[in-house]
XYZ file of N, CA, C and O in Angstrom:
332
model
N 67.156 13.954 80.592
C 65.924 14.224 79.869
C 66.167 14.181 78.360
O 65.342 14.016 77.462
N 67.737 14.403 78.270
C 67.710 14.694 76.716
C 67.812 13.571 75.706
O 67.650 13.450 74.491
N 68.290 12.486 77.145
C 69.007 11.369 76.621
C 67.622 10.328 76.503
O 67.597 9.404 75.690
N 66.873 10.526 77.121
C 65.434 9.807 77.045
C 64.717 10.482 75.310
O 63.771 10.029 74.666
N 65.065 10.942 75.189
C 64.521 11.985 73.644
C 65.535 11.213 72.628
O 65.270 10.799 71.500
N 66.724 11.136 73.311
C 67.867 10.251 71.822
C 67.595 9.114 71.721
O 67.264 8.660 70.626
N 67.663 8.313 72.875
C 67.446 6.818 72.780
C 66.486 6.492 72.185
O 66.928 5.386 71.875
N 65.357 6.510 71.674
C 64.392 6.164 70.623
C 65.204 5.817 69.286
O 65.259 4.870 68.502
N 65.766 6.987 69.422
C 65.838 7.602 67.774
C 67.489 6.750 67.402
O 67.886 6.465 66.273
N 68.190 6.497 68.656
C 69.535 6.050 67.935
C 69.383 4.594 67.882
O 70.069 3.851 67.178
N 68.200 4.141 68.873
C 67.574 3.029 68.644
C 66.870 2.122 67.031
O 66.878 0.959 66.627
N 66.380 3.325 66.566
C 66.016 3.310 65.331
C 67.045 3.206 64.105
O 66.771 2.719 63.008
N 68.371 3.790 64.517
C 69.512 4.401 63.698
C 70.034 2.463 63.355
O 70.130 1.654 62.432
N 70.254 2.603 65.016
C 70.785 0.877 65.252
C 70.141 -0.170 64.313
O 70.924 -0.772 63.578
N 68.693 -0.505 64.222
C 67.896 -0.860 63.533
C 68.358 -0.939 61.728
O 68.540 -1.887 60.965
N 68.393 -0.147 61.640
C 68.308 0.528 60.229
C 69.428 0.040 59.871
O 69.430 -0.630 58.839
N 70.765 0.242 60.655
C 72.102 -0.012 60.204
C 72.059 -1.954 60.202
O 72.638 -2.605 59.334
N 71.280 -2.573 61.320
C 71.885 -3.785 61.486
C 70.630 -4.737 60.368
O 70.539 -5.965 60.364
N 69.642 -3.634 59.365
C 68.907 -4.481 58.687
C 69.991 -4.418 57.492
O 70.250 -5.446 56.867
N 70.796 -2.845 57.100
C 71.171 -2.967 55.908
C 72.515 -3.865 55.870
O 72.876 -4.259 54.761
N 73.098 -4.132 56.737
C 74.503 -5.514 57.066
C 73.450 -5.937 56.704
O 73.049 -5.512 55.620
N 72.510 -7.019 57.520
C 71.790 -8.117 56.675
C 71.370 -7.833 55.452
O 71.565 -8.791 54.704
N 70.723 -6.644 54.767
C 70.788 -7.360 53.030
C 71.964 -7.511 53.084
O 72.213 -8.623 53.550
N 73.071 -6.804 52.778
C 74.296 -6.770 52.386
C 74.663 -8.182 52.228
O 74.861 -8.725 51.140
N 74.760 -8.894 53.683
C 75.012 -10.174 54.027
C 74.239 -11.032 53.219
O 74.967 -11.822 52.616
N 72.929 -11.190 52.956
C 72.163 -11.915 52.155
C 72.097 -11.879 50.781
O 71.644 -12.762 50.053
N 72.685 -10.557 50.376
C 73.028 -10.955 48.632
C 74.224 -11.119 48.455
O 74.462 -11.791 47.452
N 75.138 -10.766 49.044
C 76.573 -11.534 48.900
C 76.184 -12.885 49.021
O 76.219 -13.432 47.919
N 75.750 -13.801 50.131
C 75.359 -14.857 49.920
C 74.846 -15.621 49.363
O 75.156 -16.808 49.463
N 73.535 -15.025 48.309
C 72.766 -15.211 47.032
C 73.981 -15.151 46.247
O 74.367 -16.313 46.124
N 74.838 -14.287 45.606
C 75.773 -14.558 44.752
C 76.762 -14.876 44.983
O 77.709 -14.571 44.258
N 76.918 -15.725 46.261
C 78.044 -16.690 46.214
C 77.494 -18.625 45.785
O 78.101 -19.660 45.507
N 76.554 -18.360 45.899
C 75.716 -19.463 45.529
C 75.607 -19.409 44.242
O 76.162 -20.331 43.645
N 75.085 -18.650 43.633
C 74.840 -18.657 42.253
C 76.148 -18.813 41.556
O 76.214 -19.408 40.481
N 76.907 -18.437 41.981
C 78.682 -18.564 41.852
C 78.979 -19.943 41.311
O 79.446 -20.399 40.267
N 78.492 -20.443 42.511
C 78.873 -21.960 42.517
C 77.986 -22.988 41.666
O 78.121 -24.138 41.251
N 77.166 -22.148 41.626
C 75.917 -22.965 40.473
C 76.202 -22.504 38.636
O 75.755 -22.990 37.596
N 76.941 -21.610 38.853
C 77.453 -21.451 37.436
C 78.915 -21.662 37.438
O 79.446 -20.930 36.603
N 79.639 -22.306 37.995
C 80.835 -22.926 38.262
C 80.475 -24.349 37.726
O 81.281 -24.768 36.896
N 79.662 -24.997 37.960
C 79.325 -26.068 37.724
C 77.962 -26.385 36.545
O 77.506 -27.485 36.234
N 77.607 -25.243 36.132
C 76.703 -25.407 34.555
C 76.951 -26.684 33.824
O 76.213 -27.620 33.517
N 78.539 -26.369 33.594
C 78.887 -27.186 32.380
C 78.774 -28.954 32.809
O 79.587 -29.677 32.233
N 78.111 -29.404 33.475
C 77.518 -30.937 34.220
C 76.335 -30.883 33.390
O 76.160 -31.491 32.335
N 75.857 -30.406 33.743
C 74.238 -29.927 33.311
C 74.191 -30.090 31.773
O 73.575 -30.986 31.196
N 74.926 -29.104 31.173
C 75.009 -28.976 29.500
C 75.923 -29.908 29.313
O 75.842 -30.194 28.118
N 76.831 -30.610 29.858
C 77.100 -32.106 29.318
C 76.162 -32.874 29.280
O 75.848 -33.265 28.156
N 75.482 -33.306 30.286
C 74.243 -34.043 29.847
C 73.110 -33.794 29.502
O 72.411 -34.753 29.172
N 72.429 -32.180 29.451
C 71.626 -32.314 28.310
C 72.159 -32.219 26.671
O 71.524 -32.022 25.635
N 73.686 -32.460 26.938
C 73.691 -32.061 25.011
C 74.016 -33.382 24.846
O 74.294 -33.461 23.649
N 74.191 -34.855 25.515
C 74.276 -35.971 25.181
C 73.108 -36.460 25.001
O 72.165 -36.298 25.775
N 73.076 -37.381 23.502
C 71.268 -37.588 22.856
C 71.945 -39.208 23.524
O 70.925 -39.886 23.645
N 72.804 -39.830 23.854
C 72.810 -41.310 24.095
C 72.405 -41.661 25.641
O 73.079 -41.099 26.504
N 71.666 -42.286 25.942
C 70.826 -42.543 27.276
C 71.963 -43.205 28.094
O 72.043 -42.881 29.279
N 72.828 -44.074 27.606
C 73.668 -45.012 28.403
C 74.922 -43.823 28.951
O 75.474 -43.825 30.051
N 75.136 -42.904 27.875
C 76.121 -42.054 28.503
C 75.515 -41.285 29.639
O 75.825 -41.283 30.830
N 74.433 -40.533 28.895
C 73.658 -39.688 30.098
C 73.198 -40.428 31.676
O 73.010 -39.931 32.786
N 73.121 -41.992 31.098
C 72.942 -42.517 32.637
C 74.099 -42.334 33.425
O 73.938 -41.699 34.468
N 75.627 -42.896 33.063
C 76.867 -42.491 33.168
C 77.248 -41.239 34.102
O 77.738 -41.059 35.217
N 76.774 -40.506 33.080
C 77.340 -39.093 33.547
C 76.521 -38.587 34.591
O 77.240 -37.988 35.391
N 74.725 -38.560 35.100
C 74.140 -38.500 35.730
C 74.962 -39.190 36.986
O 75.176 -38.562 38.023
N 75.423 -40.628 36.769
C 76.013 -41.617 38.151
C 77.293 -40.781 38.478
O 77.596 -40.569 39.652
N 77.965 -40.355 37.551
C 79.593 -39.575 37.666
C 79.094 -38.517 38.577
O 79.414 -38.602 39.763
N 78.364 -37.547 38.186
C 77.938 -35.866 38.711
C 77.028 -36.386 39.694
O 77.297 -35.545 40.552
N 76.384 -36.925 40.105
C 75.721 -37.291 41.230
C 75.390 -36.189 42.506
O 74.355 -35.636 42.879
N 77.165 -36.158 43.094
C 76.818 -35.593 44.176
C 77.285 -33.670 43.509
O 77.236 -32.662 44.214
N 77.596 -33.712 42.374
C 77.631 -32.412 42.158
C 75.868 -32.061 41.658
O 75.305 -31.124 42.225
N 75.408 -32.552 41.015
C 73.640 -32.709 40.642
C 73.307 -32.211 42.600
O 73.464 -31.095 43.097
N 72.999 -33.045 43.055
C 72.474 -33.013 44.604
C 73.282 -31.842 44.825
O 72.571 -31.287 45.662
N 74.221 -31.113 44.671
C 74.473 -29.929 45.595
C 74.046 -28.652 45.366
O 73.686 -27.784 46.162
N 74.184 -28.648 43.481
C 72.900 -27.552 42.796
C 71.690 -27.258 43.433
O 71.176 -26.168 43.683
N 71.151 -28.903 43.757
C 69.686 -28.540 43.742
C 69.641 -27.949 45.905
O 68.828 -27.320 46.582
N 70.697 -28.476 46.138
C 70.544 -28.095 47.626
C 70.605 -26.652 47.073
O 69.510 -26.090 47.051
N 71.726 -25.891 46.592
C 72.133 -24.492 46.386
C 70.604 -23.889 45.749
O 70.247 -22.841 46.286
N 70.252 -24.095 45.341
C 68.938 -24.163 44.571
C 67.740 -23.367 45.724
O 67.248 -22.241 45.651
N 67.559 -24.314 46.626
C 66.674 -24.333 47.765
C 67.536 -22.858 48.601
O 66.894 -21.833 48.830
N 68.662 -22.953 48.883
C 68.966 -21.828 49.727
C 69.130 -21.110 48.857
O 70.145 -20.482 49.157
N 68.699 -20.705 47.728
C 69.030 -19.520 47.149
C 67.641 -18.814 47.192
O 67.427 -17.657 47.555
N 66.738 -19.735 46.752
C 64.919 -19.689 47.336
C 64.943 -19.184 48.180
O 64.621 -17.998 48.106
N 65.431 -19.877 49.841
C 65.039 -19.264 51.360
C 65.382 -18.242 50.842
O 64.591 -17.921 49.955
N 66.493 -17.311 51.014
C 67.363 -16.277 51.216
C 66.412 -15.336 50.238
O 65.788 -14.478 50.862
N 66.236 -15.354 49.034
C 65.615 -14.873 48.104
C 63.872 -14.589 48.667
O 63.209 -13.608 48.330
N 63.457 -15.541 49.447
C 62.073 -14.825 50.154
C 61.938 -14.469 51.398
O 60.818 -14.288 51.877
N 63.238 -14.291 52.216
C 63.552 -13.565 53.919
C 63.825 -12.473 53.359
O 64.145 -11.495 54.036
């Protein structure tokens, strides 16, 4: 009888504990991303501080797949940021 009276409540306990692991889990993950997106700034401020178009085309073709991984990191930093 008594144990029908706990189980709600440690039910709830369970709950509570396995939402706060998930933030936990989800902003460690937000700032491991952002990590990596300010690991890699200095792409970015290389080519906006180049005024010559032929370099900036250059360097745009060089950073390519580092450009594309920002903007992926970008998007999952969004999801995570509105779950």
């Amino acid at each position: 009888e008594k144990m029908a009276l706990i189980k709600p409540e440690m039910e709830e306990v369970q709950k509570k504990q396995k939402s706060a692991v998930t933030a936990e889990e989800k902003a460690a993950a937000i700032a491991s991303k952002k990590a990596e997106l300010f690991a890699t700034d200095y792409v970015v401020i290389k080519i906006a501080e180049s005024e010559d178009p032929e370099e900036i085309a250059a360097l745009r073709e060089e950073y390519a797949a580092v450009i594309a991984h920002r903007k992926q990191l970008r998007v999952e930093i969004n999801e995570l940021e509105k779950a």
